[in-house]
């Protein structure tokens, strides 16, 4: 039996490109094991029958996991490492796909079988300066470069990020796999018609730097517009936003939607009209989000025009598109953009969906990498 092991420390439901990869792997391999921690209560398993989710440890939310003691986090990692050992040493495993630095660290300190092909894909570059010293995240970041000397293949969602890996000189074994949605997924999701009221959506980790406050401040001038905030949010920031909502008296126009399956996320997005993908961060990950910010392309695939932060990386990646609006912090411009989309939504929506189908689908990039590995 031809088997592949996918190892990711946070559930694939929180990392849609990983989930996309799992579906494509299921077409090639007889068995796909997906090792992850138990951080997502699976409402419904929509994976193919040959995909087996292996969840390490007792269930807890991401927020609960973050609040655990260092000792508890180490025990959690050791449980994950043990299950990784068991699965990776199975004779049928041909390829191990390691998503992000912590599974790579588990690989680094494990027994290794030389006949297996090891592939490392990094969603978010680890920053040792932002992690607690001697934590699992810190150790993973510290030993990332050493671990990469032992892998066979390496891939990133942005070509611009390769410069941060100067020790990787095997360019022939590097793959560029942007965080685009799967065309097959979009075809399989049936959504109702758009909301009757014009609806703006922000989906992803809800926090500062995404123009959320700017949109809320404009809502009193746009009584026919609703705003959906979809995704996880820390309590202190949610309280701040709720206070802003009350100040501007727009309680009836703003809706919070928590974590759901990826399929439900796309189904909701398909009912909206304008997607917020502003990201004003200045860290290295934020500077290289052009093809790595999956929300941009999920909006696009759902037929939504998109609002982006106006900077060099996005203009380099996307240039000028009819469905694309660059935002420099001027709320007068933002209000004008919203009104433009209201008036021209049907035309802009057709542009965005067509561009997705022709240029921004996940499958070709991932399948090219698989062909190379199997060559």
Tab-separated table of C-alpha atoms in Angstrom:
chain	number	residue	atom	x	y	z
A	1	UNK	CA	0.000	0.000	0.000
A	2	UNK	CA	1.395	3.402	-1.023
A	3	UNK	CA	1.109	5.728	1.969
A	4	UNK	CA	1.878	9.385	2.668
A	5	UNK	CA	2.052	10.985	6.106
A	6	UNK	CA	1.081	14.644	6.515
A	7	UNK	CA	2.234	16.117	9.812
A	8	UNK	CA	0.889	19.492	10.993
A	9	UNK	CA	0.826	20.824	14.554
A	10	UNK	CA	-2.431	22.787	14.187
A	11	UNK	CA	-5.535	21.218	12.641
A	12	UNK	CA	-5.756	21.535	8.827
A	13	UNK	CA	-9.137	23.251	9.208
A	14	UNK	CA	-7.140	26.283	10.380
A	15	UNK	CA	-4.744	26.003	7.418
A	16	UNK	CA	-6.841	25.617	4.237
A	17	UNK	CA	-3.851	25.140	1.897
A	18	UNK	CA	-2.897	22.046	3.920
A	19	UNK	CA	-6.416	20.730	3.575
A	20	UNK	CA	-6.260	21.357	-0.169
A	21	UNK	CA	-3.027	19.371	-0.331
A	22	UNK	CA	-4.587	16.448	1.559
A	23	UNK	CA	-7.377	16.155	-1.005
A	24	UNK	CA	-4.874	16.112	-3.859
A	25	UNK	CA	-2.663	13.554	-2.090
A	26	UNK	CA	-5.697	11.305	-1.646
A	27	UNK	CA	-5.929	11.010	-5.427
A	28	UNK	CA	-2.334	9.749	-5.700
A	29	UNK	CA	-1.828	7.581	-2.607
A	30	UNK	CA	-3.798	4.608	-1.395
A	31	UNK	CA	-3.611	5.869	2.204
A	32	UNK	CA	-3.103	9.350	3.646
A	33	UNK	CA	-2.418	9.718	7.363
A	34	UNK	CA	-2.824	13.244	8.757
A	35	UNK	CA	-1.197	13.704	12.159
A	36	UNK	CA	-2.324	16.780	14.057
A	37	UNK	CA	-3.059	17.868	17.592
A	38	UNK	CA	-6.605	17.623	18.891
A	39	UNK	CA	-7.525	21.315	18.575
A	40	UNK	CA	-10.648	21.218	16.434
A	41	UNK	CA	-13.937	19.496	17.222
A	42	UNK	CA	-14.695	17.858	13.882
A	43	UNK	CA	-18.339	18.584	13.070
A	44	UNK	CA	-18.205	16.471	9.947
A	45	UNK	CA	-15.324	14.655	8.306
A	46	UNK	CA	-15.453	15.594	4.635
A	47	UNK	CA	-12.146	13.964	3.675
A	48	UNK	CA	-11.999	11.089	1.180
A	49	UNK	CA	-12.302	7.589	2.644
A	50	UNK	CA	-8.578	6.877	2.283
A	51	UNK	CA	-7.659	9.823	4.547
A	52	UNK	CA	-7.272	9.065	8.263
A	53	UNK	CA	-7.042	11.904	10.766
A	54	UNK	CA	-4.816	10.998	13.721
A	55	UNK	CA	-5.326	13.510	16.537
A	56	UNK	CA	-2.772	13.651	19.336
A	57	UNK	CA	-3.852	14.318	22.928
A	58	UNK	CA	-7.122	15.315	24.565
A	59	UNK	CA	-9.289	17.928	22.905
A	60	UNK	CA	-8.734	21.578	23.788
A	61	UNK	CA	-9.274	24.809	21.909
A	62	UNK	CA	-6.327	26.751	20.507
A	63	UNK	CA	-6.864	29.421	23.172
A	64	UNK	CA	-6.881	26.819	25.965
A	65	UNK	CA	-3.744	25.248	24.532
A	66	UNK	CA	-1.935	28.586	24.519
A	67	UNK	CA	-2.671	29.090	28.240
A	68	UNK	CA	-1.172	25.768	29.313
A	69	UNK	CA	2.002	25.620	31.391
A	70	UNK	CA	5.329	24.995	29.682
A	71	UNK	CA	5.432	21.527	31.237
A	72	UNK	CA	1.992	20.712	29.815
A	73	UNK	CA	3.028	21.981	26.369
A	74	UNK	CA	6.144	19.802	26.446
A	75	UNK	CA	4.041	16.748	27.314
A	76	UNK	CA	1.683	17.613	24.465
A	77	UNK	CA	4.607	17.835	22.037
A	78	UNK	CA	6.051	14.535	23.270
A	79	UNK	CA	2.693	12.851	22.639
A	80	UNK	CA	2.685	14.302	19.133
A	81	UNK	CA	6.311	13.200	18.612
A	82	UNK	CA	5.506	9.638	19.729
A	83	UNK	CA	2.616	9.330	17.281
A	84	UNK	CA	4.847	10.780	14.572
A	85	UNK	CA	7.430	8.082	15.312
A	86	UNK	CA	4.826	5.339	15.073
A	87	UNK	CA	3.419	6.527	11.762
A	88	UNK	CA	6.631	7.568	10.004
A	89	UNK	CA	8.292	4.211	10.687
A	90	UNK	CA	5.512	2.243	8.987
A	91	UNK	CA	6.903	0.280	6.045
A	92	UNK	CA	4.242	1.543	3.636
A	93	UNK	CA	5.089	5.237	4.133
A	94	UNK	CA	6.803	6.627	1.028
A	95	UNK	CA	6.606	10.367	1.645
A	96	UNK	CA	6.372	12.474	4.810
A	97	UNK	CA	5.071	16.020	4.271
A	98	UNK	CA	5.977	18.256	7.230
A	99	UNK	CA	3.943	21.422	7.595
A	100	UNK	CA	5.695	24.164	9.555
A	101	UNK	CA	8.585	24.216	11.976
A	102	UNK	CA	7.263	22.144	14.901
A	103	UNK	CA	6.587	18.963	12.852
A	104	UNK	CA	9.991	19.580	11.261
A	105	UNK	CA	11.527	19.619	14.750
A	106	UNK	CA	9.740	16.346	15.560
A	107	UNK	CA	11.342	14.906	12.421
A	108	UNK	CA	14.742	16.330	13.442
A	109	UNK	CA	14.801	14.479	16.776
A	110	UNK	CA	13.277	11.254	15.433
A	111	UNK	CA	14.585	8.020	14.024
A	112	UNK	CA	14.657	8.392	10.262
A	113	UNK	CA	14.223	5.870	7.487
A	114	UNK	CA	16.398	6.796	4.526
A	115	UNK	CA	14.110	5.318	1.900
A	116	UNK	CA	11.345	7.794	2.819
A	117	UNK	CA	11.207	11.119	0.989
A	118	UNK	CA	10.879	14.051	3.391
A	119	UNK	CA	9.214	17.246	2.222
A	120	UNK	CA	9.016	20.457	4.268
A	121	UNK	CA	6.437	23.143	3.499
A	122	UNK	CA	6.380	26.282	5.623
A	123	UNK	CA	3.178	28.319	5.889
A	124	UNK	CA	4.552	30.938	8.285
A	125	UNK	CA	8.242	31.486	8.798
A	126	UNK	CA	9.114	30.973	12.489
A	127	UNK	CA	10.567	33.994	14.299
A	128	UNK	CA	12.756	33.022	17.243
A	129	UNK	CA	12.527	36.572	18.588
A	130	UNK	CA	8.759	36.257	19.078
A	131	UNK	CA	8.759	32.998	21.039
A	132	UNK	CA	9.516	32.205	24.659
A	133	UNK	CA	13.040	30.916	25.158
A	134	UNK	CA	13.271	27.110	25.354
A	135	UNK	CA	9.608	26.679	24.377
A	136	UNK	CA	8.744	24.133	21.680
A	137	UNK	CA	8.238	26.974	19.200
A	138	UNK	CA	11.621	28.467	20.141
A	139	UNK	CA	13.429	25.134	19.758
A	140	UNK	CA	11.720	24.545	16.416
A	141	UNK	CA	12.779	27.952	15.116
A	142	UNK	CA	16.315	27.538	16.455
A	143	UNK	CA	16.872	24.183	14.772
A	144	UNK	CA	14.887	24.791	11.585
A	145	UNK	CA	17.970	25.331	9.404
A	146	UNK	CA	19.750	22.294	10.884
A	147	UNK	CA	16.678	20.113	10.306
A	148	UNK	CA	16.353	21.315	6.722
A	149	UNK	CA	19.758	19.838	5.892
A	150	UNK	CA	18.176	16.412	6.355
A	151	UNK	CA	15.065	16.865	4.188
A	152	UNK	CA	14.716	16.105	0.475
A	153	UNK	CA	12.303	18.783	-0.747
A	154	UNK	CA	11.278	22.269	0.341
A	155	UNK	CA	8.341	24.462	-0.642
A	156	UNK	CA	6.929	27.880	0.229
A	157	UNK	CA	3.731	29.762	-0.674
A	158	UNK	CA	5.714	32.839	-1.727
A	159	UNK	CA	8.851	33.032	-3.881
A	160	UNK	CA	9.893	36.144	-1.952
A	161	UNK	CA	10.367	34.070	1.204
A	162	UNK	CA	13.153	31.946	-0.239
A	163	UNK	CA	15.686	34.722	0.493
A	164	UNK	CA	15.109	34.054	4.212
A	165	UNK	CA	16.496	30.537	3.701
A	166	UNK	CA	20.008	31.290	2.387
A	167	UNK	CA	21.268	27.832	3.379
A	168	UNK	CA	18.867	26.127	0.977
A	169	UNK	CA	20.957	25.923	-2.178
A	170	UNK	CA	19.267	22.964	-3.857
A	171	UNK	CA	17.064	25.097	-6.063
A	172	UNK	CA	16.070	22.087	-8.157
A	173	UNK	CA	14.348	20.624	-5.064
A	174	UNK	CA	12.390	23.788	-4.238
A	175	UNK	CA	8.702	24.190	-5.123
A	176	UNK	CA	6.563	27.304	-5.204
A	177	UNK	CA	3.011	26.429	-4.110
A	178	UNK	CA	0.870	29.552	-3.610
A	179	UNK	CA	-2.014	29.493	-1.149
A	180	UNK	CA	-4.750	29.434	-3.757
A	181	UNK	CA	-8.064	27.569	-3.284
A	182	UNK	CA	-8.845	24.303	-5.036
A	183	UNK	CA	-11.023	24.708	-8.092
A	184	UNK	CA	-12.631	21.326	-7.379
A	185	UNK	CA	-13.666	22.470	-3.902
A	186	UNK	CA	-15.392	25.573	-5.218
A	187	UNK	CA	-17.261	23.521	-7.806
A	188	UNK	CA	-18.501	21.132	-5.098
A	189	UNK	CA	-19.886	23.812	-2.762
A	190	UNK	CA	-23.437	24.845	-3.388
A	191	UNK	CA	-24.349	28.191	-1.896
A	192	UNK	CA	-27.611	30.076	-1.719
A	193	UNK	CA	-27.857	33.404	-3.474
A	194	UNK	CA	-26.017	36.427	-2.091
A	195	UNK	CA	-27.392	38.139	0.980
A	196	UNK	CA	-30.182	40.589	0.143
A	197	UNK	CA	-28.301	43.358	1.928
A	198	UNK	CA	-24.852	44.357	0.668
A	199	UNK	CA	-22.412	42.500	2.939
A	200	UNK	CA	-18.708	43.062	3.593
A	201	UNK	CA	-16.736	40.189	5.145
A	202	UNK	CA	-13.451	39.915	6.961
A	203	UNK	CA	-12.429	36.292	7.451
A	204	UNK	CA	-9.372	35.066	9.316
A	205	UNK	CA	-7.786	35.810	12.699
A	206	UNK	CA	-9.579	38.959	13.832
A	207	UNK	CA	-7.260	41.604	15.262
A	208	UNK	CA	-5.754	45.065	14.691
A	209	UNK	CA	-4.168	46.078	11.407
A	210	UNK	CA	-6.948	44.858	9.106
A	211	UNK	CA	-9.016	48.074	8.664
A	212	UNK	CA	-11.834	46.547	10.736
A	213	UNK	CA	-12.195	49.718	12.802
A	214	UNK	CA	-12.258	51.832	9.635
A	215	UNK	CA	-15.149	49.864	8.152
A	216	UNK	CA	-17.166	50.075	11.386
A	217	UNK	CA	-16.654	53.844	11.596
A	218	UNK	CA	-18.135	54.196	8.104
A	219	UNK	CA	-21.234	52.069	8.710
A	220	UNK	CA	-23.400	54.962	10.040
A	221	UNK	CA	-22.994	56.542	6.579
A	222	UNK	CA	-23.892	53.226	4.938
A	223	UNK	CA	-27.120	52.043	6.637
A	224	UNK	CA	-27.788	49.534	3.831
A	225	UNK	CA	-24.435	47.750	4.425
A	226	UNK	CA	-23.677	44.840	6.811
A	227	UNK	CA	-20.289	43.698	8.067
A	228	UNK	CA	-19.401	40.091	9.013
A	229	UNK	CA	-16.388	39.329	11.211
A	230	UNK	CA	-15.600	35.655	10.682
A	231	UNK	CA	-12.946	33.824	12.651
A	232	UNK	CA	-11.172	33.564	16.003
A	233	UNK	CA	-10.720	36.689	18.128
A	234	UNK	CA	-9.125	37.416	21.492
A	235	UNK	CA	-11.524	38.661	24.171
A	236	UNK	CA	-9.775	42.004	24.720
A	237	UNK	CA	-9.937	42.908	21.040
A	238	UNK	CA	-13.553	41.744	20.742
A	239	UNK	CA	-14.482	43.994	23.672
A	240	UNK	CA	-12.743	46.926	21.977
A	241	UNK	CA	-14.614	46.340	18.716
A	242	UNK	CA	-17.950	45.871	20.490
A	243	UNK	CA	-17.387	49.183	22.260
A	244	UNK	CA	-16.720	50.841	18.886
A	245	UNK	CA	-19.859	49.220	17.454
A	246	UNK	CA	-21.931	50.621	20.325
A	247	UNK	CA	-20.360	54.070	20.012
A	248	UNK	CA	-21.382	54.261	16.366
A	249	UNK	CA	-24.758	52.581	17.028
A	250	UNK	CA	-24.327	49.946	14.312
A	251	UNK	CA	-25.153	46.849	16.380
A	252	UNK	CA	-27.643	45.727	13.737
A	253	UNK	CA	-25.069	45.949	10.959
A	254	UNK	CA	-22.197	43.921	12.434
A	255	UNK	CA	-22.265	40.164	12.981
A	256	UNK	CA	-19.668	37.927	14.658
A	257	UNK	CA	-19.267	34.417	13.262
A	258	UNK	CA	-16.950	31.979	15.062
A	259	UNK	CA	-14.917	29.046	13.837
A	260	UNK	CA	-16.556	26.659	11.390
A	261	UNK	CA	-15.339	24.093	8.901
A	262	UNK	CA	-13.505	25.368	5.852
A	263	UNK	CA	-16.385	24.346	3.612
A	264	UNK	CA	-18.812	26.416	5.692
A	265	UNK	CA	-16.390	29.342	5.571
A	266	UNK	CA	-16.403	29.288	1.772
A	267	UNK	CA	-20.174	28.845	1.666
A	268	UNK	CA	-20.591	31.971	3.827
A	269	UNK	CA	-18.071	33.946	1.763
A	270	UNK	CA	-19.992	33.105	-1.407
A	271	UNK	CA	-23.022	34.923	0.015
A	272	UNK	CA	-21.148	38.198	0.605
A	273	UNK	CA	-20.188	41.043	-1.728
A	274	UNK	CA	-16.854	42.590	-0.703
A	275	UNK	CA	-13.846	40.969	1.005
A	276	UNK	CA	-11.445	42.729	3.374
A	277	UNK	CA	-7.875	41.387	3.076
A	278	UNK	CA	-5.996	44.392	4.461
A	279	UNK	CA	-2.849	43.364	6.359
A	280	UNK	CA	-0.710	46.205	7.702
A	281	UNK	CA	1.845	44.117	9.613
A	282	UNK	CA	5.546	44.825	9.077
A	283	UNK	CA	7.119	41.499	10.059
A	284	UNK	CA	8.795	39.328	7.428
A	285	UNK	CA	5.733	37.112	6.990
A	286	UNK	CA	3.513	40.158	6.431
A	287	UNK	CA	5.955	41.573	3.896
A	288	UNK	CA	5.630	38.464	1.710
A	289	UNK	CA	1.880	37.809	1.714
A	290	UNK	CA	1.280	38.444	-1.985
A	291	UNK	CA	0.611	34.805	-2.868
A	292	UNK	CA	0.571	33.476	0.711
A	293	UNK	CA	-2.575	35.197	2.018
A	294	UNK	CA	-5.189	32.577	1.215
A	295	UNK	CA	-8.105	34.852	2.162
A	296	UNK	CA	-7.411	37.066	-0.881
A	297	UNK	CA	-7.906	34.165	-3.233
A	298	UNK	CA	-10.819	32.644	-1.307
A	299	UNK	CA	-12.645	35.950	-1.791
A	300	UNK	CA	-11.654	35.908	-5.441
A	301	UNK	CA	-12.872	32.331	-5.934
A	302	UNK	CA	-16.171	33.282	-4.302
A	303	UNK	CA	-16.712	36.108	-6.784
A	304	UNK	CA	-15.882	38.964	-4.432
A	305	UNK	CA	-13.972	42.157	-5.158
A	306	UNK	CA	-11.101	42.517	-2.650
A	307	UNK	CA	-9.708	45.358	-0.528
A	308	UNK	CA	-5.923	45.159	-0.042
A	309	UNK	CA	-3.353	47.190	1.842
A	310	UNK	CA	-1.561	49.437	-0.647
A	311	UNK	CA	2.068	48.377	-0.609
A	312	UNK	CA	4.791	47.188	-2.948
A	313	UNK	CA	4.423	43.438	-2.356
A	314	UNK	CA	0.735	43.307	-3.271
A	315	UNK	CA	1.194	45.517	-6.317
A	316	UNK	CA	4.095	43.295	-7.384
A	317	UNK	CA	2.022	40.111	-6.979
A	318	UNK	CA	-1.310	41.303	-8.319
A	319	UNK	CA	-0.776	44.563	-10.171
A	320	UNK	CA	-3.938	46.315	-11.306
A	321	UNK	CA	-7.156	44.297	-11.538
A	322	UNK	CA	-10.764	45.408	-12.000
A	323	UNK	CA	-11.802	43.526	-8.834
A	324	UNK	CA	-8.931	44.862	-6.708
A	325	UNK	CA	-9.007	47.978	-4.512
A	326	UNK	CA	-5.872	49.273	-2.783
A	327	UNK	CA	-6.346	50.994	0.571
A	328	UNK	CA	-3.886	53.491	2.043
A	329	UNK	CA	-5.813	54.333	5.221
A	330	UNK	CA	-7.955	57.123	3.770
A	331	UNK	CA	-11.489	56.300	4.946
A	332	UNK	CA	-13.004	58.652	2.359
A	333	UNK	CA	-11.486	56.448	-0.326
A	334	UNK	CA	-12.741	53.350	1.474
A	335	UNK	CA	-16.302	54.683	1.570
A	336	UNK	CA	-16.065	55.452	-2.140
A	337	UNK	CA	-14.776	51.919	-2.844
A	338	UNK	CA	-17.708	50.366	-0.999
A	339	UNK	CA	-20.162	52.445	-3.007
A	340	UNK	CA	-18.422	51.525	-6.268
A	341	UNK	CA	-18.696	47.833	-5.461
A	342	UNK	CA	-22.374	48.241	-4.522
A	343	UNK	CA	-23.132	49.779	-7.887
A	344	UNK	CA	-20.933	47.526	-10.029
A	345	UNK	CA	-20.984	44.261	-8.061
A	346	UNK	CA	-22.236	41.956	-10.841
A	347	UNK	CA	-19.557	43.087	-13.283
A	348	UNK	CA	-16.749	43.048	-10.688
A	349	UNK	CA	-17.845	39.644	-9.429
A	350	UNK	CA	-17.647	38.139	-12.904
A	351	UNK	CA	-14.121	39.556	-13.319
A	352	UNK	CA	-12.926	38.107	-10.024
A	353	UNK	CA	-14.381	34.636	-10.549
A	354	UNK	CA	-13.032	34.402	-14.090
A	355	UNK	CA	-9.562	35.493	-12.944
A	356	UNK	CA	-9.586	32.815	-10.253
A	357	UNK	CA	-10.509	30.060	-12.700
A	358	UNK	CA	-7.851	31.095	-15.207
A	359	UNK	CA	-4.948	32.101	-12.954
A	360	UNK	CA	-5.306	31.373	-9.234
A	361	UNK	CA	-6.126	27.702	-8.691
A	362	UNK	CA	-4.179	25.473	-6.291
A	363	UNK	CA	-4.143	22.220	-8.247
A	364	UNK	CA	-1.576	22.922	-11.018
A	365	UNK	CA	1.136	24.074	-8.593
A	366	UNK	CA	0.709	21.206	-6.144
A	367	UNK	CA	0.443	18.557	-8.851
A	368	UNK	CA	3.640	19.809	-10.496
A	369	UNK	CA	5.452	19.304	-7.177
A	370	UNK	CA	4.041	15.785	-6.833
A	371	UNK	CA	5.134	14.865	-10.370
A	372	UNK	CA	8.671	15.946	-9.558
A	373	UNK	CA	8.766	13.939	-6.330
A	374	UNK	CA	7.496	10.828	-8.109
A	375	UNK	CA	9.880	11.195	-11.039
